Structures are given as structure tokens and as C-alpha cells.
PDB file of C-alpha atoms in Angstrom:
ATOM      1  CA  UNK A  13       0.000   0.000   0.000  1.00 41.00           C
ATOM      2  CA  UNK A  14       2.841   2.417   0.881  1.00 43.00           C
ATOM      3  CA  UNK A  15       4.498   1.657  -2.403  1.00 42.00           C
ATOM      4  CA  UNK A  16       1.233   2.264  -4.215  1.00 43.00           C
ATOM      5  CA  UNK A  17       0.817   5.632  -2.494  1.00 39.00           C
ATOM      6  CA  UNK A  18       4.349   6.627  -3.390  1.00 42.00           C
ATOM      7  CA  UNK A  19       3.686   5.867  -7.004  1.00 42.00           C
ATOM      8  CA  UNK A  20       0.498   7.921  -7.166  1.00 47.00           C
ATOM      9  CA  UNK A  21       1.541  10.847  -4.987  1.00 48.00           C
ATOM     10  CA  UNK A  22       4.123  12.241  -7.389  1.00 53.00           C
ATOM     11  CA  UNK A  23       2.978  15.404  -9.228  1.00 53.00           C
ATOM     12  CA  UNK A  24       2.149  14.974 -12.889  1.00 54.00           C
ATOM     13  CA  UNK A  25       4.871  15.907 -15.341  1.00 53.00           C
ATOM     14  CA  UNK A  26       4.550  19.376 -16.810  1.00 49.00           C
ATOM     15  CA  UNK A  27       3.173  19.393 -20.359  1.00 52.00           C
ATOM     16  CA  UNK A  28       5.677  20.251 -23.001  1.00 54.00           C
ATOM     17  CA  UNK A  29       5.048  23.776 -24.318  1.00 54.00           C
ATOM     18  CA  UNK A  30       3.635  23.838 -27.859  1.00 54.00           C
ATOM     19  CA  UNK A  31       6.021  25.384 -30.356  1.00 59.00           C
ATOM     20  CA  UNK A  32       5.102  28.954 -31.449  1.00 61.00           C
ATOM     21  CA  UNK A  33       3.921  29.290 -35.003  1.00 66.00           C
ATOM     22  CA  UNK A  34       4.531  32.410 -37.064  1.00 69.00           C
ATOM     23  CA  UNK A  35       1.892  34.249 -39.117  1.00 71.00           C
ATOM     24  CA  UNK A  36       0.900  32.400 -42.266  1.00 72.00           C
ATOM     25  CA  UNK A  37       1.536  35.345 -44.583  1.00 76.00           C
ATOM     26  CA  UNK A  38       0.931  33.241 -47.659  1.00 75.00           C
ATOM     27  CA  UNK A  39      -2.488  32.254 -46.352  1.00 73.00           C
ATOM     28  CA  UNK A  40      -3.310  35.838 -45.355  1.00 69.00           C
ATOM     29  CA  UNK A  41      -2.361  37.145 -48.811  1.00 73.00           C
ATOM     30  CA  UNK A  42      -4.346  34.388 -50.470  1.00 74.00           C
ATOM     31  CA  UNK A  43      -7.412  35.330 -48.415  1.00 73.00           C
ATOM     32  CA  UNK A  44      -7.026  39.024 -49.266  1.00 73.00           C
ATOM     33  CA  UNK A  45      -6.633  38.180 -52.962  1.00 67.00           C
ATOM     34  CA  UNK A  46      -9.883  36.209 -53.057  1.00 73.00           C
ATOM     35  CA  UNK A  47     -11.696  38.898 -51.054  1.00 74.00           C
ATOM     36  CA  UNK A  48     -10.560  41.652 -53.448  1.00 69.00           C
ATOM     37  CA  UNK A  49     -11.461  39.472 -56.427  1.00 70.00           C
ATOM     38  CA  UNK A  50     -14.955  38.868 -55.007  1.00 73.00           C
ATOM     39  CA  UNK A  51     -15.506  42.608 -54.417  1.00 69.00           C
ATOM     40  CA  UNK A  52     -14.296  43.519 -57.919  1.00 68.00           C
ATOM     41  CA  UNK A  53     -16.475  40.795 -59.400  1.00 68.00           C
ATOM     42  CA  UNK A  54     -19.530  42.102 -57.537  1.00 65.00           C
ATOM     43  CA  UNK A  55     -18.749  45.675 -58.668  1.00 67.00           C
ATOM     44  CA  UNK A  56     -18.251  44.528 -62.258  1.00 69.00           C
ATOM     45  CA  UNK A  57     -21.288  42.331 -62.752  1.00 74.00           C
ATOM     46  CA  UNK A  58     -23.894  42.965 -60.034  1.00 84.00           C
ATOM     47  CA  UNK A  59     -23.846  46.466 -58.531  1.00 85.00           C
ATOM     48  CA  UNK A  60     -21.463  49.170 -57.388  1.00 89.00           C
ATOM     49  CA  UNK A  61     -21.650  52.349 -55.303  1.00 89.00           C
ATOM     50  CA  UNK A  62     -21.480  55.719 -57.029  1.00 91.00           C
ATOM     51  CA  UNK A  63     -20.738  59.153 -55.584  1.00 91.00           C
ATOM     52  CA  UNK A  64     -22.351  62.300 -57.019  1.00 93.00           C
ATOM     53  CA  UNK A  65     -19.532  64.814 -57.598  1.00 91.00           C
ATOM     54  CA  UNK A  66     -21.403  67.549 -59.515  1.00 93.00           C
ATOM     55  CA  UNK A  67     -24.713  69.414 -59.677  1.00 96.00           C
ATOM     56  CA  UNK A  68     -25.619  68.359 -63.221  1.00 96.00           C
ATOM     57  CA  UNK A  69     -28.582  66.258 -62.011  1.00 97.00           C
ATOM     58  CA  UNK A  70     -30.223  68.760 -59.659  1.00 97.00           C
ATOM     59  CA  UNK A  71     -32.825  68.839 -58.220  1.00 97.00           C
ATOM     60  CA  UNK A  72     -33.053  65.048 -57.883  1.00 96.00           C
ATOM     61  CA  UNK A  73     -29.382  64.340 -57.151  1.00 97.00           C
ATOM     62  CA  UNK A  74     -27.118  66.505 -54.985  1.00 96.00           C
ATOM     63  CA  UNK A  75     -23.365  66.560 -54.459  1.00 96.00           C
ATOM     64  CA  UNK A  76     -22.715  64.146 -51.595  1.00 95.00           C
ATOM     65  CA  UNK A  77     -25.374  61.594 -52.556  1.00 96.00           C
ATOM     66  CA  UNK A  78     -24.257  57.949 -52.569  1.00 95.00           C
ATOM     67  CA  UNK A  79     -26.106  55.642 -54.965  1.00 95.00           C
ATOM     68  CA  UNK A  80     -26.385  52.024 -55.906  1.00 95.00           C
ATOM     69  CA  UNK A  81     -25.890  51.349 -59.632  1.00 95.00           C
ATOM     70  CA  UNK A  82     -27.040  48.003 -61.028  1.00 95.00           C
ATOM     71  CA  UNK A  83     -24.485  46.691 -63.529  1.00 93.00           C
ATOM     72  CA  UNK A  84     -26.745  44.011 -65.049  1.00 93.00           C
ATOM     73  CA  UNK A  85     -29.717  46.220 -66.011  1.00 94.00           C
ATOM     74  CA  UNK A  86     -28.655  46.531 -69.672  1.00 96.00           C
ATOM     75  CA  UNK A  87     -26.312  43.547 -69.877  1.00 94.00           C
ATOM     76  CA  UNK A  88     -22.534  43.854 -69.774  1.00 92.00           C
ATOM     77  CA  UNK A  89     -20.108  45.671 -72.081  1.00 92.00           C
ATOM     78  CA  UNK A  90     -16.456  46.684 -72.191  1.00 91.00           C
ATOM     79  CA  UNK A  91     -17.075  49.394 -69.542  1.00 89.00           C
ATOM     80  CA  UNK A  92     -18.565  46.940 -67.018  1.00 87.00           C
ATOM     81  CA  UNK A  93     -15.409  45.464 -65.436  1.00 84.00           C
ATOM     82  CA  UNK A  94     -13.890  47.329 -62.499  1.00 77.00           C
ATOM     83  CA  UNK A  95     -10.103  47.088 -62.982  1.00 72.00           C
ATOM     84  CA  UNK A  96      -8.079  49.132 -60.438  1.00 67.00           C
ATOM     85  CA  UNK A  97      -5.313  51.387 -61.772  1.00 61.00           C
ATOM     86  CA  UNK A  98      -2.515  51.332 -59.152  1.00 64.00           C
ATOM     87  CA  UNK A  99      -0.753  54.320 -60.736  1.00 59.00           C
ATOM     88  CA  UNK A 100      -3.883  56.500 -60.618  1.00 58.00           C
ATOM     89  CA  UNK A 101      -4.600  55.445 -57.033  1.00 61.00           C
ATOM     90  CA  UNK A 102      -1.011  56.255 -55.965  1.00 61.00           C
ATOM     91  CA  UNK A 103      -1.044  59.617 -57.771  1.00 55.00           C
ATOM     92  CA  UNK A 104      -4.358  60.559 -56.185  1.00 60.00           C
ATOM     93  CA  UNK A 105      -3.763  59.383 -52.600  1.00 61.00           C
ATOM     94  CA  UNK A 106      -0.019  59.984 -52.219  1.00 61.00           C
ATOM     95  CA  UNK A 107       0.879  62.705 -54.725  1.00 60.00           C
ATOM     96  CA  UNK A 108      -2.532  64.443 -54.529  1.00 61.00           C
ATOM     97  CA  UNK A 109      -2.765  64.700 -58.306  1.00 60.00           C
ATOM     98  CA  UNK A 110      -6.271  65.008 -59.787  1.00 62.00           C
ATOM     99  CA  UNK A 111      -7.368  61.769 -61.446  1.00 55.00           C
ATOM    100  CA  UNK A 112     -10.586  61.245 -63.406  1.00 59.00           C
ATOM    101  CA  UNK A 113     -10.780  57.597 -62.432  1.00 61.00           C
ATOM    102  CA  UNK A 114      -9.042  54.946 -60.314  1.00 61.00           C
ATOM    103  CA  UNK A 115      -9.858  52.285 -62.911  1.00 67.00           C
ATOM    104  CA  UNK A 116      -8.272  51.076 -66.133  1.00 73.00           C
ATOM    105  CA  UNK A 117     -10.539  51.365 -69.171  1.00 75.00           C
ATOM    106  CA  UNK A 118     -10.661  48.448 -71.614  1.00 81.00           C
ATOM    107  CA  UNK A 119     -10.532  49.215 -75.358  1.00 86.00           C
ATOM    108  CA  UNK A 120     -13.886  49.581 -77.098  1.00 85.00           C
ATOM    109  CA  UNK A 121     -15.628  46.269 -77.843  1.00 89.00           C
ATOM    110  CA  UNK A 122     -18.826  46.407 -79.873  1.00 92.00           C
ATOM    111  CA  UNK A 123     -21.988  44.884 -78.443  1.00 91.00           C
ATOM    112  CA  UNK A 124     -23.270  43.851 -75.031  1.00 94.00           C
ATOM    113  CA  UNK A 125     -23.631  40.470 -73.382  1.00 93.00           C
ATOM    114  CA  UNK A 126     -27.372  39.839 -72.855  1.00 93.00           C
ATOM    115  CA  UNK A 127     -27.864  43.455 -73.891  1.00 92.00           C
ATOM    116  CA  UNK A 128     -31.042  45.419 -73.313  1.00 94.00           C
ATOM    117  CA  UNK A 129     -31.778  48.989 -74.433  1.00 96.00           C
ATOM    118  CA  UNK A 130     -32.650  51.420 -71.586  1.00 97.00           C
ATOM    119  CA  UNK A 131     -36.035  53.090 -71.300  1.00 97.00           C
ATOM    120  CA  UNK A 132     -36.590  56.793 -71.767  1.00 97.00           C
ATOM    121  CA  UNK A 133     -36.246  58.463 -68.386  1.00 97.00           C
ATOM    122  CA  UNK A 134     -33.735  56.000 -66.918  1.00 98.00           C
ATOM    123  CA  UNK A 135     -30.884  57.575 -64.935  1.00 98.00           C
ATOM    124  CA  UNK A 136     -27.685  55.932 -66.163  1.00 98.00           C
ATOM    125  CA  UNK A 137     -23.944  55.896 -65.615  1.00 96.00           C
ATOM    126  CA  UNK A 138     -22.049  56.591 -68.852  1.00 96.00           C
ATOM    127  CA  UNK A 139     -18.370  56.620 -69.763  1.00 94.00           C
ATOM    128  CA  UNK A 140     -17.697  59.224 -72.495  1.00 93.00           C
ATOM    129  CA  UNK A 141     -16.183  57.659 -75.629  1.00 91.00           C
ATOM    130  CA  UNK A 142     -12.401  57.407 -75.342  1.00 87.00           C
ATOM    131  CA  UNK A 143     -12.363  58.397 -71.655  1.00 86.00           C
ATOM    132  CA  UNK A 144     -12.353  56.604 -68.310  1.00 81.00           C
ATOM    133  CA  UNK A 145     -14.403  58.924 -66.079  1.00 86.00           C
ATOM    134  CA  UNK A 146     -18.084  58.237 -65.322  1.00 91.00           C
ATOM    135  CA  UNK A 147     -20.959  60.682 -65.833  1.00 95.00           C
ATOM    136  CA  UNK A 148     -24.533  60.335 -64.614  1.00 96.00           C
ATOM    137  CA  UNK A 149     -27.308  61.482 -66.960  1.00 98.00           C
ATOM    138  CA  UNK A 150     -30.893  60.761 -68.004  1.00 98.00           C
ATOM    139  CA  UNK A 151     -31.896  58.869 -71.152  1.00 98.00           C
ATOM    140  CA  UNK A 152     -34.005  61.149 -73.363  1.00 98.00           C
ATOM    141  CA  UNK A 153     -33.714  59.740 -76.887  1.00 97.00           C
ATOM    142  CA  UNK A 154     -33.515  56.172 -78.236  1.00 98.00           C
ATOM    143  CA  UNK A 155     -32.333  54.723 -81.553  1.00 98.00           C
ATOM    144  CA  UNK A 156     -34.390  55.988 -84.506  1.00 97.00           C
ATOM    145  CA  UNK A 157     -35.769  59.028 -82.648  1.00 98.00           C
ATOM    146  CA  UNK A 158     -35.437  62.465 -84.174  1.00 97.00           C
ATOM    147  CA  UNK A 159     -34.385  65.068 -81.612  1.00 98.00           C
ATOM    148  CA  UNK A 160     -33.742  68.783 -81.337  1.00 97.00           C
ATOM    149  CA  UNK A 161     -33.846  71.374 -78.556  1.00 97.00           C
ATOM    150  CA  UNK A 162     -35.476  74.755 -79.175  1.00 96.00           C
ATOM    151  CA  UNK A 163     -35.694  77.414 -76.480  1.00 94.00           C
ATOM    152  CA  UNK A 164     -34.977  74.767 -73.835  1.00 95.00           C
ATOM    153  CA  UNK A 165     -37.823  72.541 -75.072  1.00 97.00           C
ATOM    154  CA  UNK A 166     -36.870  69.022 -76.145  1.00 97.00           C
ATOM    155  CA  UNK A 167     -38.641  68.015 -79.346  1.00 97.00           C
ATOM    156  CA  UNK A 168     -38.822  64.250 -79.844  1.00 97.00           C
ATOM    157  CA  UNK A 169     -40.051  62.862 -83.159  1.00 97.00           C
ATOM    158  CA  UNK A 170     -41.530  66.238 -84.045  1.00 96.00           C
ATOM    159  CA  UNK A 171     -43.484  66.678 -80.798  1.00 97.00           C
ATOM    160  CA  UNK A 172     -42.414  68.882 -77.852  1.00 97.00           C
ATOM    161  CA  UNK A 173     -41.893  66.998 -74.595  1.00 97.00           C
ATOM    162  CA  UNK A 174     -44.657  68.024 -72.175  1.00 97.00           C
ATOM    163  CA  UNK A 175     -43.485  70.672 -69.691  1.00 97.00           C
ATOM    164  CA  UNK A 176     -45.172  72.147 -66.634  1.00 97.00           C
ATOM    165  CA  UNK A 177     -45.179  75.814 -65.729  1.00 96.00           C
ATOM    166  CA  UNK A 178     -42.146  77.008 -63.768  1.00 96.00           C
ATOM    167  CA  UNK A 179     -42.463  76.474 -60.023  1.00 97.00           C
ATOM    168  CA  UNK A 180     -39.857  76.694 -57.271  1.00 97.00           C
ATOM    169  CA  UNK A 181     -38.184  74.306 -54.878  1.00 96.00           C
ATOM    170  CA  UNK A 182     -36.021  75.177 -51.871  1.00 96.00           C
ATOM    171  CA  UNK A 183     -32.920  73.038 -51.360  1.00 96.00           C
ATOM    172  CA  UNK A 184     -30.919  73.371 -48.110  1.00 94.00           C
ATOM    173  CA  UNK A 185     -27.560  75.127 -48.440  1.00 96.00           C
ATOM    174  CA  UNK A 186     -24.590  73.294 -46.915  1.00 95.00           C
ATOM    175  CA  UNK A 187     -20.908  72.624 -47.544  1.00 94.00           C
ATOM    176  CA  UNK A 188     -21.699  70.298 -50.480  1.00 95.00           C
ATOM    177  CA  UNK A 189     -24.544  72.435 -51.847  1.00 95.00           C
ATOM    178  CA  UNK A 190     -23.278  76.002 -51.614  1.00 95.00           C
ATOM    179  CA  UNK A 191     -25.683  77.590 -54.129  1.00 96.00           C
ATOM    180  CA  UNK A 192     -22.718  79.475 -55.629  1.00 95.00           C
ATOM    181  CA  UNK A 193     -23.968  82.972 -56.591  1.00 94.00           C
ATOM    182  CA  UNK A 194     -21.933  82.861 -59.808  1.00 94.00           C
ATOM    183  CA  UNK A 195     -23.779  79.713 -60.887  1.00 94.00           C
ATOM    184  CA  UNK A 196     -27.173  80.446 -59.319  1.00 96.00           C
ATOM    185  CA  UNK A 197     -27.513  84.235 -59.197  1.00 94.00           C
ATOM    186  CA  UNK A 198     -30.219  85.423 -56.828  1.00 93.00           C
ATOM    187  CA  UNK A 199     -31.121  81.886 -55.757  1.00 96.00           C
ATOM    188  CA  UNK A 200     -29.862  82.109 -52.151  1.00 96.00           C
ATOM    189  CA  UNK A 201     -32.797  82.995 -49.909  1.00 95.00           C
ATOM    190  CA  UNK A 202     -32.927  83.337 -46.125  1.00 94.00           C
ATOM    191  CA  UNK A 203     -36.186  82.065 -44.669  1.00 94.00           C
ATOM    192  CA  UNK A 204     -37.921  83.757 -41.687  1.00 93.00           C
ATOM    193  CA  UNK A 205     -36.464  81.082 -39.358  1.00 92.00           C
ATOM    194  CA  UNK A 206     -32.918  82.030 -40.416  1.00 90.00           C
ATOM    195  CA  UNK A 207     -32.306  78.974 -42.636  1.00 92.00           C
ATOM    196  CA  UNK A 208     -30.559  79.649 -45.942  1.00 95.00           C
ATOM    197  CA  UNK A 209     -31.917  77.763 -48.949  1.00 96.00           C
ATOM    198  CA  UNK A 210     -31.271  77.628 -52.684  1.00 97.00           C
ATOM    199  CA  UNK A 211     -34.544  78.506 -54.446  1.00 97.00           C
ATOM    200  CA  UNK A 212     -34.444  76.871 -57.879  1.00 97.00           C
ATOM    201  CA  UNK A 213     -36.863  77.286 -60.807  1.00 97.00           C
ATOM    202  CA  UNK A 214     -38.287  73.838 -61.601  1.00 98.00           C
ATOM    203  CA  UNK A 215     -39.925  72.556 -64.781  1.00 98.00           C
ATOM    204  CA  UNK A 216     -41.481  69.083 -64.682  1.00 98.00           C
ATOM    205  CA  UNK A 217     -41.054  67.121 -67.909  1.00 98.00           C
ATOM    206  CA  UNK A 218     -43.161  64.142 -69.018  1.00 98.00           C
ATOM    207  CA  UNK A 219     -41.694  61.913 -71.717  1.00 97.00           C
ATOM    208  CA  UNK A 220     -43.853  60.193 -74.348  1.00 96.00           C
ATOM    209  CA  UNK A 221     -43.761  56.931 -72.345  1.00 96.00           C
ATOM    210  CA  UNK A 222     -45.357  58.723 -69.360  1.00 96.00           C
ATOM    211  CA  UNK A 223     -42.246  58.932 -67.176  1.00 97.00           C
ATOM    212  CA  UNK A 224     -42.055  62.226 -65.275  1.00 97.00           C
ATOM    213  CA  UNK A 225     -39.221  64.023 -63.467  1.00 98.00           C
ATOM    214  CA  UNK A 226     -38.127  67.531 -62.452  1.00 98.00           C
ATOM    215  CA  UNK A 227     -35.545  69.667 -64.237  1.00 98.00           C
ATOM    216  CA  UNK A 228     -33.913  72.982 -63.323  1.00 97.00           C
ATOM    217  CA  UNK A 229     -34.439  75.814 -65.838  1.00 96.00           C
ATOM    218  CA  UNK A 230     -32.117  78.590 -64.663  1.00 94.00           C
ATOM    219  CA  UNK A 231     -31.976  80.928 -67.624  1.00 91.00           C
ATOM    220  CA  UNK A 232     -33.448  81.431 -71.103  1.00 88.00           C
ATOM    221  CA  UNK A 233     -31.330  81.043 -74.229  1.00 88.00           C
ATOM    222  CA  UNK A 234     -28.364  79.326 -72.601  1.00 92.00           C
ATOM    223  CA  UNK A 235     -26.005  77.452 -74.984  1.00 91.00           C
ATOM    224  CA  UNK A 236     -27.729  74.136 -74.286  1.00 93.00           C
ATOM    225  CA  UNK A 237     -31.216  75.544 -74.967  1.00 96.00           C
ATOM    226  CA  UNK A 238     -30.628  75.208 -78.716  1.00 95.00           C
ATOM    227  CA  UNK A 239     -29.405  71.944 -80.191  1.00 96.00           C
ATOM    228  CA  UNK A 240     -29.882  71.311 -83.917  1.00 95.00           C
ATOM    229  CA  UNK A 241     -32.860  73.671 -83.757  1.00 90.00           C
ATOM    230  CA  UNK A 242     -34.745  73.450 -87.034  1.00 88.00           C
ATOM    231  CA  UNK A 243     -32.624  70.528 -88.285  1.00 94.00           C
ATOM    232  CA  UNK A 244     -33.219  67.620 -85.889  1.00 96.00           C
ATOM    233  CA  UNK A 245     -30.765  64.744 -85.701  1.00 97.00           C
ATOM    234  CA  UNK A 246     -31.738  61.099 -86.019  1.00 98.00           C
ATOM    235  CA  UNK A 247     -30.282  58.994 -83.229  1.00 98.00           C
ATOM    236  CA  UNK A 248     -28.281  56.159 -84.832  1.00 97.00           C
ATOM    237  CA  UNK A 249     -28.903  52.489 -84.167  1.00 97.00           C
ATOM    238  CA  UNK A 250     -27.294  51.321 -80.933  1.00 96.00           C
ATOM    239  CA  UNK A 251     -27.031  54.875 -79.526  1.00 98.00           C
ATOM    240  CA  UNK A 252     -28.866  56.911 -76.870  1.00 98.00           C
ATOM    241  CA  UNK A 253     -29.176  60.657 -76.274  1.00 98.00           C
ATOM    242  CA  UNK A 254     -28.468  61.737 -72.688  1.00 98.00           C
ATOM    243  CA  UNK A 255     -29.157  64.980 -70.813  1.00 98.00           C
ATOM    244  CA  UNK A 256     -28.665  66.224 -67.269  1.00 97.00           C
ATOM    245  CA  UNK A 257     -31.682  67.433 -65.299  1.00 98.00           C
ATOM    246  CA  UNK A 258     -29.907  70.695 -64.398  1.00 97.00           C
ATOM    247  CA  UNK A 259     -30.300  71.764 -68.007  1.00 97.00           C
ATOM    248  CA  UNK A 260     -28.198  74.934 -67.948  1.00 96.00           C
ATOM    249  CA  UNK A 261     -25.388  73.384 -65.881  1.00 95.00           C
ATOM    250  CA  UNK A 262     -24.904  69.973 -67.492  1.00 96.00           C
ATOM    251  CA  UNK A 263     -22.259  68.712 -69.934  1.00 95.00           C
ATOM    252  CA  UNK A 264     -24.120  66.018 -71.877  1.00 96.00           C
ATOM    253  CA  UNK A 265     -25.017  64.880 -75.404  1.00 97.00           C
ATOM    254  CA  UNK A 266     -25.706  68.477 -76.457  1.00 97.00           C
ATOM    255  CA  UNK A 267     -22.043  69.430 -76.112  1.00 96.00           C
ATOM    256  CA  UNK A 268     -18.771  68.492 -77.788  1.00 95.00           C
ATOM    257  CA  UNK A 269     -16.734  65.597 -76.437  1.00 93.00           C
ATOM    258  CA  UNK A 270     -13.810  66.591 -74.211  1.00 81.00           C
ATOM    259  CA  UNK A 271     -12.103  69.986 -74.348  1.00 80.00           C
ATOM    260  CA  UNK A 272     -13.652  72.940 -72.577  1.00 84.00           C
ATOM    261  CA  UNK A 273     -17.223  71.679 -72.930  1.00 87.00           C
ATOM    262  CA  UNK A 274     -16.456  68.164 -71.608  1.00 90.00           C
ATOM    263  CA  UNK A 275     -19.703  66.886 -73.111  1.00 95.00           C
ATOM    264  CA  UNK A 276     -20.642  63.525 -74.588  1.00 96.00           C
ATOM    265  CA  UNK A 277     -20.378  64.574 -78.235  1.00 95.00           C
ATOM    266  CA  UNK A 278     -23.943  63.760 -79.305  1.00 96.00           C
ATOM    267  CA  UNK A 279     -25.677  60.373 -79.077  1.00 98.00           C
ATOM    268  CA  UNK A 280     -23.591  57.846 -77.139  1.00 97.00           C
ATOM    269  CA  UNK A 281     -23.034  54.177 -78.099  1.00 97.00           C
ATOM    270  CA  UNK A 282     -25.056  51.968 -75.767  1.00 96.00           C
ATOM    271  CA  UNK A 283     -21.854  50.026 -75.069  1.00 96.00           C
ATOM    272  CA  UNK A 284     -20.700  53.054 -73.041  1.00 96.00           C
ATOM    273  CA  UNK A 285     -23.537  52.708 -70.522  1.00 97.00           C
ATOM    274  CA  UNK A 286     -22.164  51.301 -67.277  1.00 94.00           C
ATOM    275  CA  UNK A 287     -25.450  50.661 -65.501  1.00 95.00           C
ATOM    276  CA  UNK A 288     -28.690  52.099 -64.128  1.00 97.00           C
ATOM    277  CA  UNK A 289     -28.943  54.225 -60.986  1.00 97.00           C
ATOM    278  CA  UNK A 290     -31.392  52.542 -58.595  1.00 97.00           C
ATOM    279  CA  UNK A 291     -31.638  54.392 -55.270  1.00 96.00           C
ATOM    280  CA  UNK A 292     -29.791  56.664 -52.843  1.00 97.00           C
ATOM    281  CA  UNK A 293     -28.134  54.790 -49.985  1.00 96.00           C
ATOM    282  CA  UNK A 294     -27.217  57.893 -47.960  1.00 95.00           C
ATOM    283  CA  UNK A 295     -26.198  61.516 -48.455  1.00 96.00           C
ATOM    284  CA  UNK A 296     -23.650  63.733 -46.676  1.00 94.00           C
ATOM    285  CA  UNK A 297     -23.567  67.521 -46.410  1.00 92.00           C
ATOM    286  CA  UNK A 298     -19.762  67.880 -46.444  1.00 91.00           C
ATOM    287  CA  UNK A 299     -19.380  68.930 -42.809  1.00 89.00           C
ATOM    288  CA  UNK A 300     -17.849  65.672 -41.552  1.00 88.00           C
ATOM    289  CA  UNK A 301     -14.255  65.645 -40.300  1.00 87.00           C
ATOM    290  CA  UNK A 302     -11.873  62.861 -39.289  1.00 85.00           C
ATOM    291  CA  UNK A 303     -13.635  62.843 -35.924  1.00 85.00           C
ATOM    292  CA  UNK A 304     -16.210  59.985 -36.062  1.00 84.00           C
ATOM    293  CA  UNK A 305     -18.522  61.985 -33.792  1.00 84.00           C
ATOM    294  CA  UNK A 306     -19.216  64.358 -36.717  1.00 87.00           C
ATOM    295  CA  UNK A 307     -20.242  61.647 -39.165  1.00 86.00           C
ATOM    296  CA  UNK A 308     -23.779  61.133 -37.938  1.00 90.00           C
ATOM    297  CA  UNK A 309     -24.574  64.854 -37.969  1.00 89.00           C
ATOM    298  CA  UNK A 310     -23.230  65.163 -41.541  1.00 92.00           C
ATOM    299  CA  UNK A 311     -25.957  62.847 -42.887  1.00 93.00           C
ATOM    300  CA  UNK A 312     -28.728  64.603 -44.770  1.00 94.00           C
ATOM    301  CA  UNK A 313     -32.088  63.487 -43.375  1.00 92.00           C
ATOM    302  CA  UNK A 314     -34.738  61.996 -45.615  1.00 92.00           C
ATOM    303  CA  UNK A 315     -32.586  61.042 -48.601  1.00 95.00           C
ATOM    304  CA  UNK A 316     -31.639  57.449 -47.786  1.00 94.00           C
ATOM    305  CA  UNK A 317     -33.695  54.969 -49.781  1.00 94.00           C
ATOM    306  CA  UNK A 318     -34.938  57.501 -52.353  1.00 96.00           C
ATOM    307  CA  UNK A 319     -35.738  55.695 -55.613  1.00 96.00           C
ATOM    308  CA  UNK A 320     -34.145  57.082 -58.771  1.00 97.00           C
ATOM    309  CA  UNK A 321     -36.756  55.560 -61.077  1.00 96.00           C
ATOM    310  CA  UNK A 322     -38.947  58.354 -62.466  1.00 95.00           C
ATOM    311  CA  UNK A 323     -42.624  58.554 -61.609  1.00 94.00           C
ATOM    312  CA  UNK A 324     -44.858  56.829 -64.130  1.00 93.00           C
ATOM    313  CA  UNK A 325     -47.915  58.797 -65.253  1.00 89.00           C
ATOM    314  CA  UNK A 326     -50.799  56.775 -66.675  1.00 77.00           C
TER     315      UNK A 326
END
């Protein structure tokens, strides 16, 4: 019995320490590669976010709006893939050089995979021919349409697009929507409660298919108010005619490609359409800083979830 106790009373041997393993960098890099590939694939073929950088689509879209763009709405073309450009990203983030895009543009390839022509009134993302930057505009004319603009009135197939009388809408003024007096003379108005707003003249247009939306008509006889007046163009097969809703402050199909005008150079090949704008995810007023506490207050109320499909009139 004593011998048995002696055998069992000894403390158990200490377990041998497991050897330390280093970080599996190869595995980490492999995981990051597949994650990036999945994100780029989703952006290329399903949907991608889009940031509104200009006022060309007022009053519906404001600088600071974030959208979802469906990439499959019209099928896929050479502009669909999202291919990062490391040089442009480095120049923009490190050297602070202005870059139109962080993506590499593929050469033009005719046609679309499972292609579908947009409807009049759709809000679309378009890459100007020969460029890599993205614009956002509204589809006005389709293949075979005749089109001209006279005195700011769009004339489709010989008939003026229905327009309402001018009425006014007040948009809040903030760091992203400054209502610059040089661009919107006399539009800044201070309300009795002390709030400053941008009071814009609005004309509601209704296209022949019954889709209705608001446009801004700032001034008569601006350069874009006359386009092939008296000698309408015929939109070629496989092309669409695009215009911004802020009619006097939009570079679109009415203006020359590139140069000072930075337009779209007339009807655009449908291959250059990158997708359809679906809805606003959120909108920021430009007052956020690096301090996370400011982010919530920089959100514009009431814009999240706003559909970008125009109202349909029966």
C-alpha cells in the first residue's frame, strides 16, 4: 500500500510547451486576394456604389449623394469590369494629383452580353467615348428618334416633350450644396427662421412613355437651350441621347466631347452605358471631419432609400 501511495503521490509531469507558429503570410495574402477578387467581381457584374460629384442632375441628385448602380440592367459591355489602376490610385492618394478615375478602361468592344436597351427616363452611368471617367445622366432619346432642342424645349419625333409651368423648390444650403452665386444668381434665400436655402426654378417634364421628373431651368437662351434647332438629328442604331436634369449646368449629349465643354459629343453608343442608378443609400452635407462623432450629424435626413426611377404617369 505504501508503495502504491508513493507511485500515485508524485505530481504529474509538466506538459511540453507547444512550439510557437509564425503568421501564415501566404495564407493571409491568399485570403485578401480572393476577397478583393470577389468585391471587384460584384462591382463589375452585379452592382457598385457611385458618388455624385457635380450638380448636373439637380434637383433630384445633390453633391454628396451615394447611390447604388445596377451593372446588369442593360447587360454587360467593355465598360462593365472594375479594374483598379494602381498608378492613378497612388497619384491621387499619395501625390494628390487630380485623377478622373481609379480604374483602367478596356478598349472599345462592340456589343453587349445579354444586352437590353434602356427606357426613356432612366438615370444611367455613362463613360464618355475614349475616356475613363463616369458621368450620370438621363436617357431622353432612343435609336431611330429624331431630336432637337429649341428654347430649352426638347422636341422628340416632331413633338415637344410636355413641360409644366415654372415652379420653385427650396434646397438646403450646406458645404456640399453652396448655391454658388456665380452659378445660381439670386437663388440664395434666407427664410424667416434664419435657414438659408437655394430657391431653384423647376420645370417638370413628361416623356412620351409617361415617365415624369423635375428639371432645373435657370436661364433662357443658354447654350444648351438650342441643339440642332430646325434641323433635328436622327439617333443612330445602338445609340442613346443623354441629358442632365440641371439643363443649364450639365455637360451632356448636347455638347462636344472633351475639351472645354467636356460633353458627350452627341448620341452615345449603348456600349458606353455602365449601368442604371437605382436608389440613394445615404447623403452627406460635407461637414464631416476625421472625428467619427461628426459623421452622424453630416448625414442629410430623408434622402436614404430615395428611388431614382422616375414617376410613371398613366
